[in-house]
Amino acid sequence: MDALARLNVSLAGRYTLEREIGRGGMATVYLATDVKHRRQVALKVLNPELGALLGVERFLSEIQITANLQHPNLLPLFDSGDADGLLYYVTPYIAGESLRAKLTREKQLSVEESVHLATAIASALDHAHRHGVIHRDLKPENVLLHEGQPLVADFGIALAVANAAGERITQTGLSLGTPQYMSPEQATGDRVIDARTDVYSLGALTYEMLAGEPPHSGITAQAIVARLLTEPVRGIRGSRPSVPVHVEEAVMRALEKLPADRWRTTQEFADHLMATKEKVRGGLFGRRLALTVGIGVAAITAAVWAITNLLPRSRAVEERSSLTFVVDPPPYEGVRQTTEDFAISPDGGTLALVAYPFNESSTRVYVQRLSEPGASPLAGTEGASSVAFSPDGKWLSITTFKGKLLKVRVDGTGGPITLAEGVDGYSGVAWADNETIVLGTAQPKRLGLGRIAASGGAVRPLTTPTSAQSEHGFPFVASDGKTMLFGDWGPGFTEDDFLDIGSVETGMFQTSSLMASRPYGLVDGRALYAFGTSMMAVPIDVKRAKTTGDPVRVLEELTLDGKRSAALSASGTLAFRRGQPGSRLILLDRDGRTQALSSDEHNVWPDGVGGRFSPDGKRIAVDVWGPSSDTISADIWTFDVARRSFTRVTSLGNVANPDWTTDGKRILFTTLLPREAALWSQVADGSQAAEPLLRAPDGTYFYHASATPDGHGVVFCKATANNFNSGVELWYLPFIGERTPQRLTDDPIAETCLARVSPDGKWLAYVATEVGTSQVFVRRFRESGPRVKVSEENGQRPTWSRDGKRLFYASVTPSDGKTWAEEATIAPSGTSIVVTKRERLVMLPSIKFDVTPDGNRILAVQPSYSRVQLFVTTNWLPQLRARLAGRQ
């Protein structure tokens, strides 16, 4: 039974619901008939998850407060109750439109109409305020227009919900208030909210009527709130000079960030909207607008800096002085992209972001001063992978994906200086002091940490892993310049990562028992480190290099994607990422037109195949990953192309790299963990348990399994743990006869190994290294014969057309790092083949791709970071200490 039918049964004899007419964050609205009074009404039902948090009696008693409000511009409350567990309330049905509908249609209203509506709404609000009721959610959607007069709806509903639910409202993920019209004190969660919050909201609403847009806007609610807290409001007359000065002044004062600087009442606001220009200038509003425009970005930053660094204060003052806001990194390909890495300056005033500029595939470093809007790119930092500030805050050290270590001034003057080449670009960098830099997995040992003078020179080995299958990375150096923490990574994933404690001077270290992917800092004798989606704090004896207590979770819901999730400045400013990245399946035609197949609800494994069409083209097998508790887990799912829906196939966890058998009945895949590595087979509908085909020897991986077209076997890649540079091999497992694995070639197989057999079973396409790059080759399958290079620039992921006459592959151009889908036409020539034609098809968002059965479109995986936000919290240490003391 759907919601409408359920409500009609429960409310039979009282109300007859006709249809749904609206839906919002807290309630669904139905057009209904009041049976007793024979009149149409609007019956609003609270969302079930919200209603479940509210006690019926408490909510009904709270909402009755608003029933006593009587004003010509207030929409009255007729009734409220409980219908089969669903909380509802009833108001008159107004056939006219809402102010939102009018603004959507007209965008801007005349000054006269704007002032008329604002003053009428102000009168209604003032009436409610004098009766002790605050609206809390004033917005154009809640203002109905009836015969030229505004009627304020849902008055006090948000307050009723807040009082009834208490702190539990945060558990629903709902917000009491709308970001574009929310006052700063609402946005920061102040417990004491008075009538001046409605003054702000009415000011924002009036601003939009005049300017055609709200005072602050953004892609996400978090971005809007960040701008609300930090950015000054633009003047109205700059874009609309016809607005009288006194009207602009009245609105701008209503939008002051501090409640004390606003109009005391909505009636005062209305009076000044209606005042003459001369009266306002000569009377109460004699001060210059420039002195009352609120606290802008620079003033906020300066005030926070002063509170944090200069003023003596009590613990209570410390806790109140913190401010959290969102920083928007540059976008990538029109999809909001979070940073690859980031760092925060020692004074907490500047962020360095490694991010993708719009419509480019190469990263660069941006500098974001928190006292100013926008981020500025640093010239010469293309291809950056990690970044760190020097202790004096004047320099940045940068590693690149191509193995360079750079040094550049934060202000960008002078350009980058190359300190070293041939270093690892992925494993982090830190300054020990202004003269010494520590590198993750540095040369010549490669798997241990290295150190180099900040002026340049040779990279000297600093640490040597105790195991040949381990490596050291993501170093953090304490303020003493001597103590360092770093990640010690084993052959597995997060379950083999541990926190090491060592000395920058001697390189000696101890491995703790703490599972950790990277350290973030040392505060009050506690080490801060990443563990899955959380930041942990553990007491530590630095001299003995041992932990002395149990770890405590101090920050939750961090982004889990293998990149940095938090950075802490010496002054106590914290930058952190929240929300999990996603990816979507898309189809690209040869003209570059994109068709989205799925949303970013399911995340395709970043190192997996990405997506593989079934033989009939109706389904796609994908390796879907996501956070599971404090780890990453992946399983195989299928995507129904017609229904646009996902179905889970496996439940093993930590599996990836799916491929279909020729009959489309089974899916082959591999386990990711080396100590559990295996080839698997499972029926495609998931109705039976997975069957292991081959277990991997200890210390080795299996990955990228590919079924042969005749169904007689599987080609797969085998790698020695932590030795992907030279330890990758290509093997074949027959299903018929003696099931003994056979090595296919002695070629130096590329780390991105993926091999597929042609539809006629005669040719093997695979990826091998040549002069330091990955290239696609073709040779006879399980027969002798020469190999022929098909790709020309860094080829990856070969895929045959269904007729076997064409070979598709991904190509990464070294000049700009862009990834392309390319097509080679192939013709047999004795025991070899010849490439008769090469054609570049379309640019790809990643190297993961497949081809539709007809060969006309490309299936690709488009990464999406739309759900990931980069936050900054000033003066975070009091919150940390409160958490450790059990006060939060």
Coordinates of N, CA and C in Angstrom, one line a residue, residues 47 86 109 158 180 187 190 270 291 293 331 368 626 633 652 675 687 704 775 839 853 857 874:
N47 N 8.3 13.5 7.0 CA 9.0 12.4 6.5 C 9.1 11.3 7.6
L86 N 2.3 8.3 11.2 CA 2.8 9.4 10.4 C 2.3 10.7 11.0
L109 N 11.7 41.2 -9.0 CA 10.5 42.0 -8.8 C 10.8 43.5 -8.8
A158 N 9.6 24.4 12.0 CA 11.0 24.0 12.3 C 11.3 24.1 13.7
Q180 N 20.6 29.1 1.7 CA 20.6 30.4 1.1 C 20.0 31.5 2.0
A187 N 23.7 28.5 11.0 CA 24.6 27.7 10.2 C 25.7 27.1 11.2
D190 N 24.5 27.5 16.7 CA 24.3 28.1 18.1 C 23.0 27.7 18.7
A270 N 11.2 46.8 8.4 CA 10.2 47.3 7.6 C 10.1 48.8 7.6
L291 N 31.2 50.8 7.2 CA 31.5 50.4 8.6 C 30.6 49.3 9.1
V293 N 29.1 46.7 7.1 CA 28.8 45.6 6.2 C 29.1 44.2 6.7
P331 N 37.7 22.5 -10.2 CA 36.9 21.4 -10.8 C 37.7 20.6 -11.9
Q368 N 45.7 28.7 -1.7 CA 44.4 29.3 -1.3 C 44.7 30.0 0.0
G626 N 33.7 0.4 -1.8 CA 33.2 1.4 -0.9 C 33.7 1.2 0.5
S633 N 36.3 -2.2 0.9 CA 35.9 -3.5 0.5 C 35.3 -3.4 -0.9
L652 N 32.2 -11.9 -1.1 CA 33.5 -12.2 -0.5 C 34.2 -11.0 0.0
R675 N 47.7 -12.8 0.5 CA 47.6 -14.0 1.3 C 46.3 -14.8 1.0
S687 N 23.4 -16.6 -7.6 CA 22.6 -17.6 -6.9 C 23.4 -18.7 -6.2
H704 N 43.4 -9.2 -13.0 CA 43.0 -9.0 -14.4 C 42.8 -10.4 -15.1
Q775 N 53.2 -0.6 -23.5 CA 52.8 -0.7 -24.9 C 51.9 -1.9 -25.1
E839 N 43.6 4.8 -35.3 CA 42.7 6.0 -35.3 C 42.4 6.4 -33.8
P853 N 29.1 -4.0 -28.0 CA 29.2 -5.1 -28.9 C 29.3 -4.7 -30.4
R857 N 30.5 2.5 -29.7 CA 30.6 3.4 -28.5 C 31.5 2.8 -27.5
T874 N 39.2 26.2 12.1 CA 40.2 27.0 12.8 C 40.2 26.6 14.3

